[in-house]
Tab-separated table of C-alpha atoms and ligand atoms in Angstrom:
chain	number	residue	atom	x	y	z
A	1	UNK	CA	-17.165	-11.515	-1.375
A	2	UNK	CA	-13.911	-10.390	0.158
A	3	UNK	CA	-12.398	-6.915	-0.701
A	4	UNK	CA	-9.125	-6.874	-0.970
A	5	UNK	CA	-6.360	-3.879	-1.530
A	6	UNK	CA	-4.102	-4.521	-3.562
A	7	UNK	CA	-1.068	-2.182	-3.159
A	8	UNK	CA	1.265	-5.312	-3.861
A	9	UNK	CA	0.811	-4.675	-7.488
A	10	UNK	CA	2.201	-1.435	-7.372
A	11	UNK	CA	5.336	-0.173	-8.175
A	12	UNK	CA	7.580	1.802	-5.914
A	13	UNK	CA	6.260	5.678	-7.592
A	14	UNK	CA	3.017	4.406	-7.009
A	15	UNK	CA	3.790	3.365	-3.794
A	16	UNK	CA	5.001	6.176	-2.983
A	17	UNK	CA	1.952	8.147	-4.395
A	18	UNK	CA	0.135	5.784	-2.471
A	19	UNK	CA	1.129	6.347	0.519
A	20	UNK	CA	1.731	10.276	0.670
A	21	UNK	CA	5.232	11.888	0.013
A	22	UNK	CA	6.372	13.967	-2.803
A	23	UNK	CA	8.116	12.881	-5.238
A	24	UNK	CA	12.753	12.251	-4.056
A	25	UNK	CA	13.216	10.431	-1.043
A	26	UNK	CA	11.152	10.482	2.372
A	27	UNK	CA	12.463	12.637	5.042
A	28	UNK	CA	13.505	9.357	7.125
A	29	UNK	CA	16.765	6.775	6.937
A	30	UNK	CA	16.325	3.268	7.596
A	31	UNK	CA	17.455	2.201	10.760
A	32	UNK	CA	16.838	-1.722	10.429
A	33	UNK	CA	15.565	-4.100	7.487
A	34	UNK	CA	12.030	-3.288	8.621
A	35	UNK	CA	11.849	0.069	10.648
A	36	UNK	CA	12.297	3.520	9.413
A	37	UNK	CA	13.051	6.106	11.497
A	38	UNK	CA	12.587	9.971	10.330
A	39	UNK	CA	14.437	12.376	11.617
A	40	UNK	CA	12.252	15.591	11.445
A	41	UNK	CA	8.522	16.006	11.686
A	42	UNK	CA	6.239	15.203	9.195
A	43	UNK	CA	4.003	17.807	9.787
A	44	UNK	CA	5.993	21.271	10.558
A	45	UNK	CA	9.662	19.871	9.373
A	46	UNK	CA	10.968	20.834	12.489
A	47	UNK	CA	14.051	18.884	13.908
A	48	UNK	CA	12.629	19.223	17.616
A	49	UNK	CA	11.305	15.853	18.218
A	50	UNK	CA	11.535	13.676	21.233
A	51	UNK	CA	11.092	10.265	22.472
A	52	UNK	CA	7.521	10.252	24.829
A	53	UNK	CA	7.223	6.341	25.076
A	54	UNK	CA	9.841	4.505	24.389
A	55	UNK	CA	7.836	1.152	25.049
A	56	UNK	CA	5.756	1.698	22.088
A	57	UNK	CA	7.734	3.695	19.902
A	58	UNK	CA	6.060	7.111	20.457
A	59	UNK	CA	7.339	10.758	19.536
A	60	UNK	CA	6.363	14.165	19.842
A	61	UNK	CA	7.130	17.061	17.674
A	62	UNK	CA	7.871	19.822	20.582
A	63	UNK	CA	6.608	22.942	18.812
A	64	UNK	CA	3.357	21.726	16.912
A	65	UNK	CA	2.537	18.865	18.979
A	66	UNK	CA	2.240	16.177	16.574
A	67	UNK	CA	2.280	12.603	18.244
A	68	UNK	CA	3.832	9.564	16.115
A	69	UNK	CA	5.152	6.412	15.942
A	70	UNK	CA	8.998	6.878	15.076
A	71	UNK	CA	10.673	4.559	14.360
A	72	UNK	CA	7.822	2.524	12.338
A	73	UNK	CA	7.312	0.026	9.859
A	74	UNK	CA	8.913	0.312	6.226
A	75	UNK	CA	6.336	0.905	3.504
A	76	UNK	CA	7.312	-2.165	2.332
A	77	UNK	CA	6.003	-3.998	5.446
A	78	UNK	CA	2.880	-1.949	5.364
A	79	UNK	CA	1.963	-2.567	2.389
A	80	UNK	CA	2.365	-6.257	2.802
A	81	UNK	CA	-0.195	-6.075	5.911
A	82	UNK	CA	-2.828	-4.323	4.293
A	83	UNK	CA	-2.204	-6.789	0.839
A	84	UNK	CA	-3.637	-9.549	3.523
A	85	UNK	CA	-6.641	-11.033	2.095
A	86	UNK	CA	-8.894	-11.157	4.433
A	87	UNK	CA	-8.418	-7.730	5.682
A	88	UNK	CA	-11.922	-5.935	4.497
A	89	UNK	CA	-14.098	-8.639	5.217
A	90	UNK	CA	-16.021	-6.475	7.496
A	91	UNK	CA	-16.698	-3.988	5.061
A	92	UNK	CA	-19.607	-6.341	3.820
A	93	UNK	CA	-20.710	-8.411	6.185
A	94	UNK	CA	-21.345	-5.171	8.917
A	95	UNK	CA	-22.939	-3.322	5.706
A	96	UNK	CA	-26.695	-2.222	7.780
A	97	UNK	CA	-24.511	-1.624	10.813
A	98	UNK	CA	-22.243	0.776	8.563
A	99	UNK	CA	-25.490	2.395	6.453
A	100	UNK	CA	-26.025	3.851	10.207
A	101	UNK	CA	-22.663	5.217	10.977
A	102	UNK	CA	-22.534	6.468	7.300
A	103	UNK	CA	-26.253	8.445	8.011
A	104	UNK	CA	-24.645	9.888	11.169
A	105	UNK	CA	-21.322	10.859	9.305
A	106	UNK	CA	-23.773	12.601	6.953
A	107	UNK	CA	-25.936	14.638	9.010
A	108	UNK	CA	-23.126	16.491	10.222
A	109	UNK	CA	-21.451	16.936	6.761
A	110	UNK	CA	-24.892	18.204	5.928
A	111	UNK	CA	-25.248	20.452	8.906
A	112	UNK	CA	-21.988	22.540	7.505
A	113	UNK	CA	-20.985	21.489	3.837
A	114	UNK	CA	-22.149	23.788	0.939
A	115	UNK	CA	-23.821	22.847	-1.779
A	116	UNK	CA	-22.355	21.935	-5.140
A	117	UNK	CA	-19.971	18.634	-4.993
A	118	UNK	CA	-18.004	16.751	-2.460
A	119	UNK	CA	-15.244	14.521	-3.074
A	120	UNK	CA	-14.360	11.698	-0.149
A	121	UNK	CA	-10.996	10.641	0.696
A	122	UNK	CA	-10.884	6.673	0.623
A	123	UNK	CA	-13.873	5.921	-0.033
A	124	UNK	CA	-13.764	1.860	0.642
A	125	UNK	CA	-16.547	0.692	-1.201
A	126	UNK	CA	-18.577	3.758	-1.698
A	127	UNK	CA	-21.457	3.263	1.058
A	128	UNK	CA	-21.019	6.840	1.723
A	129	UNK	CA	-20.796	7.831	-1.318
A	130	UNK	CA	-24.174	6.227	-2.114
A	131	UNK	CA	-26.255	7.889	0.519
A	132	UNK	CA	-24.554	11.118	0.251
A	133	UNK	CA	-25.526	11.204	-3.608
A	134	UNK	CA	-28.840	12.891	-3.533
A	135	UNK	CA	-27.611	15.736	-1.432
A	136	UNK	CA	-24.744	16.695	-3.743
A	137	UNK	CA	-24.531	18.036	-7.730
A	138	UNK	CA	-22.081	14.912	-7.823
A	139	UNK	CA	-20.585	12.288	-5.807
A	140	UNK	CA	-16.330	11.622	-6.116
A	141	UNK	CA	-14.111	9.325	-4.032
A	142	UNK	CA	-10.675	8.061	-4.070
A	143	UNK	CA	-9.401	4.663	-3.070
A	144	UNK	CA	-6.334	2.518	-3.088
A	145	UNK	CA	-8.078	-0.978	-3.177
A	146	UNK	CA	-8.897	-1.816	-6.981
A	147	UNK	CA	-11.677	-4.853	-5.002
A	148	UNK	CA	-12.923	-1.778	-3.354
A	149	UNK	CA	-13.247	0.377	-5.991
A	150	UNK	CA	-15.273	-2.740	-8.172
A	151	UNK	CA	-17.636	-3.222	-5.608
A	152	UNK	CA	-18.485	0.036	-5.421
A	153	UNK	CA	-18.796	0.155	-9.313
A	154	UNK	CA	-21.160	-3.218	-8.985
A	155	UNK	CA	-22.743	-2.397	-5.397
A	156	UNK	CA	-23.734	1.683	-6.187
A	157	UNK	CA	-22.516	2.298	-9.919
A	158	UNK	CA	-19.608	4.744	-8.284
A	159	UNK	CA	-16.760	5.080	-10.539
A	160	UNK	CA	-13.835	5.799	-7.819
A	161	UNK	CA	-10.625	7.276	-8.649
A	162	UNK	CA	-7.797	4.563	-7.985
A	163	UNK	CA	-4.720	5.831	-5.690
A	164	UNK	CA	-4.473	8.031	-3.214
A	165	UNK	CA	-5.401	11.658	-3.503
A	166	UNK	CA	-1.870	12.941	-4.210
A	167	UNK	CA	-1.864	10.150	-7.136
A	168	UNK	CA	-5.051	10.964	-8.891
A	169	UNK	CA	-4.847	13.795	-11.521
A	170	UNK	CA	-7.942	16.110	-10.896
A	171	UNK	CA	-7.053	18.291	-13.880
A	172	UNK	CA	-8.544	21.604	-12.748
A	173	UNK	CA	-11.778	20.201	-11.115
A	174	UNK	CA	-12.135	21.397	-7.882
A	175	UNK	CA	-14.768	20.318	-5.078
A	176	UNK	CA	-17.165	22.253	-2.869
A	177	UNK	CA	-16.643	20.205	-0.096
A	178	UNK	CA	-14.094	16.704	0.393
A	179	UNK	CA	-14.207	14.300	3.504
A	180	UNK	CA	-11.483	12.529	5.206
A	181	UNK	CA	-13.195	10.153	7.191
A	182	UNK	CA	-10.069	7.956	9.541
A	183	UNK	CA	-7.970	8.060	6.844
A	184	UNK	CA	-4.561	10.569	8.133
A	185	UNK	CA	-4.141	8.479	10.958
A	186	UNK	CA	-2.776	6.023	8.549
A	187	UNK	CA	-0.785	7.428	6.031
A	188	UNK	CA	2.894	8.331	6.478
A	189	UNK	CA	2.642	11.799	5.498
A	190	UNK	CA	-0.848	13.653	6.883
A	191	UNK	CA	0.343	16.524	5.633
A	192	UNK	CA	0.734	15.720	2.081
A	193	UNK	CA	-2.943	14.997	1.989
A	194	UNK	CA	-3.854	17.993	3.589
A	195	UNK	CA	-1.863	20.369	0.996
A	196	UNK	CA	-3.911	18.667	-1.557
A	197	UNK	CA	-7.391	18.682	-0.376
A	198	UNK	CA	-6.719	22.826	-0.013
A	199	UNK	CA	-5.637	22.774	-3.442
A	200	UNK	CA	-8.815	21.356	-4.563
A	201	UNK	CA	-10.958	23.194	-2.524
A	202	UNK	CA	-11.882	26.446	-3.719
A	203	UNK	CA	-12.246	29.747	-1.243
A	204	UNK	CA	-15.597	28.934	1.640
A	205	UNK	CA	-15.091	25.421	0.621
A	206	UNK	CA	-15.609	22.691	3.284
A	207	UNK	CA	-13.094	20.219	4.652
A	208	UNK	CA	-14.144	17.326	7.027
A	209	UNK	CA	-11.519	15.141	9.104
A	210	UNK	CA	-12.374	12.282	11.098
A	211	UNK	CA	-9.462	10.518	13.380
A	212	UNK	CA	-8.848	8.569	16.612
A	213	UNK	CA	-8.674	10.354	19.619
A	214	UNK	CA	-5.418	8.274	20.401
A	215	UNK	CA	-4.245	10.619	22.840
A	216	UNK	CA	-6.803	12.210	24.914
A	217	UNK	CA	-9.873	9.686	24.971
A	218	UNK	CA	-11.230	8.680	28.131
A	219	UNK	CA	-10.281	5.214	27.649
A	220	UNK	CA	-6.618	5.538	27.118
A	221	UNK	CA	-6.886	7.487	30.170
A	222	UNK	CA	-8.368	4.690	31.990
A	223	UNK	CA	-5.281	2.453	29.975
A	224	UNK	CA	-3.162	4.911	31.468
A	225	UNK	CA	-4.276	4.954	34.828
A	226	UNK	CA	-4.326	1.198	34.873
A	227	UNK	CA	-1.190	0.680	34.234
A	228	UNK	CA	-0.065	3.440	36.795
A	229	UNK	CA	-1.520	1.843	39.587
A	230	UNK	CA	0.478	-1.456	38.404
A	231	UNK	CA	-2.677	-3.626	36.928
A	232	UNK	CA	-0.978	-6.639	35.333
A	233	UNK	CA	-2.406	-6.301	32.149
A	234	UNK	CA	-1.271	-2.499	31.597
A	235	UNK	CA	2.232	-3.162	32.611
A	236	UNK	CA	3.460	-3.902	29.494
A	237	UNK	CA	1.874	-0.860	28.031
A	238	UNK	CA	3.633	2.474	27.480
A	239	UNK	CA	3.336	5.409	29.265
A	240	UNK	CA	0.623	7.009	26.700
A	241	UNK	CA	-0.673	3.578	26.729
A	242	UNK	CA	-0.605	3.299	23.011
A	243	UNK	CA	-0.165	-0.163	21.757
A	244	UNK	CA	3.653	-0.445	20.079
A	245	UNK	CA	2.924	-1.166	15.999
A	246	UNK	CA	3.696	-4.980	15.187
A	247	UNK	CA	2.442	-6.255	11.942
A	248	UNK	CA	1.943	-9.922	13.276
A	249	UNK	CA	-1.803	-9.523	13.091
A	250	UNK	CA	-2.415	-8.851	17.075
A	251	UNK	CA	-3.368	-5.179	16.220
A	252	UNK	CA	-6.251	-4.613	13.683
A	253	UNK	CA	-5.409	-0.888	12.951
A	254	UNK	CA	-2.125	-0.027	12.131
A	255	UNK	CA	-2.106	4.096	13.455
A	256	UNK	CA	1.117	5.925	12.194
A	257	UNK	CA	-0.227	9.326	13.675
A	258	UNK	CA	-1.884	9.947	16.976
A	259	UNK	CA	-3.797	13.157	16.750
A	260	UNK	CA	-4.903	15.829	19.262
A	261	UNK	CA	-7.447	18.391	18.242
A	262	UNK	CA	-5.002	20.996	18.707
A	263	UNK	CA	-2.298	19.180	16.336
A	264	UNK	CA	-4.946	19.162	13.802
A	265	UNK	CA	-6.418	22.187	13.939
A	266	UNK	CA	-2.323	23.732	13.294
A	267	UNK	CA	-2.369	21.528	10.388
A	268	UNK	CA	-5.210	22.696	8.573
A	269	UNK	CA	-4.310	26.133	9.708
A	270	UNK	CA	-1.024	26.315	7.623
A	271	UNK	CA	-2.907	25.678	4.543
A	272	UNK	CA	-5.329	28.289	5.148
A	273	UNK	CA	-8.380	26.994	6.868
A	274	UNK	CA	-10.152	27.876	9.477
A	275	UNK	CA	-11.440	25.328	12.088
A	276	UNK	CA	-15.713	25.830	12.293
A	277	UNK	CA	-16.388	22.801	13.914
A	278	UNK	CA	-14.254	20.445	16.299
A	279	UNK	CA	-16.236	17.793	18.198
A	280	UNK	CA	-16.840	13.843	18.097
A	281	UNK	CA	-17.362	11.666	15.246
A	282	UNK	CA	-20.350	8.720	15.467
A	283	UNK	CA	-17.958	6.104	14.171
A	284	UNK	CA	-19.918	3.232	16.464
A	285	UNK	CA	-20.789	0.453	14.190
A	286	UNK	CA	-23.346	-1.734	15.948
A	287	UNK	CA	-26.553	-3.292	16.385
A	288	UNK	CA	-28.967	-4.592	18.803
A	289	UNK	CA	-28.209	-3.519	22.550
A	290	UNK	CA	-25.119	-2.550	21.699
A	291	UNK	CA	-26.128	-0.100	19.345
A	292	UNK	CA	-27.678	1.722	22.515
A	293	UNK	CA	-24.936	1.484	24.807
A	294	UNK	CA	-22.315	2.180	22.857
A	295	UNK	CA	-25.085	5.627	21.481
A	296	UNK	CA	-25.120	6.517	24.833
A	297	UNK	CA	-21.853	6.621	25.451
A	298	UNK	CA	-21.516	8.905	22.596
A	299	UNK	CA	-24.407	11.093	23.863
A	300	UNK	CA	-22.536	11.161	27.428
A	301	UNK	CA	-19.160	12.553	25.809
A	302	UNK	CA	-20.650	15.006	23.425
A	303	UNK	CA	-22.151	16.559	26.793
A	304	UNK	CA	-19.280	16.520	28.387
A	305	UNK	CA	-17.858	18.278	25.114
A	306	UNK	CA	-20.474	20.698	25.320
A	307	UNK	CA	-20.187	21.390	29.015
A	308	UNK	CA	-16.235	20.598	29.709
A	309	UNK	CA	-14.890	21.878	26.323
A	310	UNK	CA	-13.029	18.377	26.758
A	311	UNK	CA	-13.534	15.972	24.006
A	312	UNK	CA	-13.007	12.269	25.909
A	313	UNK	CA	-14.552	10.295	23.023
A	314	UNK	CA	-12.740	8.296	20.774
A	315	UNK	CA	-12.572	10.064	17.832
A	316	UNK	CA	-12.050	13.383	16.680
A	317	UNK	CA	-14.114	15.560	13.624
A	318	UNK	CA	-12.890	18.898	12.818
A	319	UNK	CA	-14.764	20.701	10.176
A	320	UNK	CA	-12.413	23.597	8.396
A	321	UNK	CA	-13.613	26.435	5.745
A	322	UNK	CA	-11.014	27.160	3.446
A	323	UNK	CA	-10.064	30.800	2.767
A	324	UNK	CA	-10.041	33.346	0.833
A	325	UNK	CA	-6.443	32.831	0.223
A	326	UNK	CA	-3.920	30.100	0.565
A	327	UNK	CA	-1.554	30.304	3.638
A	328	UNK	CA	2.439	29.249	2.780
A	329	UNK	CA	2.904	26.103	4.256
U	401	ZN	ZN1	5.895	19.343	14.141
């Protein structure tokens, strides 16, 4: 059984919903038929961005420090990638690979969530969800993919809320704790979904973010340093030695945002959290030997973490506590 997303069928408000920016136009003009370019920052709104790689289409917001690709694919173009069939077959067929990662993922939400309820951002096909169930007075998750959202219903009995999280109407329910898990690294507007998850939060309540380490991780060091030293593989790769965003199906992930700790911890900080927690996330899905090695590895970094203060990982988890009242934007 294949999932499949199925943004295709939406209109353009829903798209738009979908995909993360208020309501009026984007804060971009099209440059070409399928590349958008914006012209301030997503993030702070600041005009003071600048080209960093040029290869692959990079830019840097000067005063905040938020990395992204600019110019980047139309929505349009996006949403006819991720409308490709065969694009969640994974979800399934890795599912006691995932059950691990998913434990992982929630033994550190347990460590610093509250009790009461916890709502998860994207929820795919609700394997989280699932095991997280008996730990919380109730279980929530949003999702974009309507074959997502009916194998969850089938697979775990989850009812998932279709859209994304600026789409769904919450009424006035609001959650003890929500989870983001690699979800703003894809969106256009990160900072869209971060205004909402502190308007559903209430004061002490718990916010969880899990992205790439795009930037800072020890192997796009290594890419880096590669290429430097002229290795003919890295040449073609930019200076950050991020791959450039083509839709042609050579690149599995399609990353809009390239986050630093730092970036994100200013994010959640203008809607009034306050970072508790920034260190790796376990996103390893694997078995066998692998399963060890690529543990280790993980073991290895969060030592360095612990030792260094440098996280060299590949990914990124930043716990925040909400308030006890909402910073302006
Ligand atoms: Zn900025």
């Amino acid at each position: 059984m294949v999932a499949r997303i199925s943004l295709a069928k939406l209109g353009s408000q829903e798209k738009s919903q979908v995909f993360g920016w208020a309501s009026g136009s984007p804060p971009w003009r099209r440059m070409e038929m399928n590349l958008e370019t914006l012209n301030v920052c997503p993030l702070c709104g600041t005009e003071h961005i600048r080209t960093v790689d040029p290869v692959s289409n990079i830019c840097e917001c000067e005063p905040c420090g938020y990395v992204f690709d600019n110019p980047r694919p139309t929505i349009e173009k996006l949403v006819a990638f991720y409308s490709q069939p065969a694009k969640y077959d994974t979800w399934l067929s890795q599912e006691q690979a995932r059950d691990q990662l998913w434990k992982r993922r929630l033994k550190q939400v347990l460590s610093v969530g509250r009790p009461g309820s916890l709502l998860d951002v994207g929820a795919g096909i609700g394997q989280f969800l699932n095991l997280a169930r008996p730990h919380f007075s109730s279980v929530s998750g949003t999702e974009v993919s309507e074959s997502a959202i009916e194998i969850a219903r089938k697979k775990y009995g989850l009812e998932l809320m279709r859209g994304e999280i600026n789409a769904v109407d919450f009424g006035t329910t609001q959650f003890d704790n929500i989870t983001v898990f690699h979800v703003l690294e894809h969106v256009p507007n990160p900072r869209l979904v971060i205004e909402r998850c502190a308007a559903l939060l209430p004061a002490g309540g718990v916010l969880v973010i899990a992205v790439p380490n795009d930037v800072q991780s020890l192997r796009v060091r290594t890419k880096r340093f590669l290429r430097t030293i002229g290795v003919p593989k890295f040449r073609k790769t930019g200076t950050l030695g991020l791959p450039r965003v083509v839709l042609d199906g050579s690149i599995s992930e399609i990353h809009l945002s390239h986050f630093t700790a730092v970036a994100l911890k200013r994010l959640v900080e203008k809607f009034g959290f306050s970072v508790v927690r920034n260190t790796l996330d376990p996103y390893y899905v694997a078995s066998g030997i692998g399963k060890w090695k690529q543990g280790g590895y993980y073991e290895c970094c969060r030592a360095v973490k612990f030792v260094l203060r440098m996280n060299l990982y590949d990914t990124i988890l930043l716990v925040a506590r909400k308030g006890i009242s909402q910073a302006a934007s």
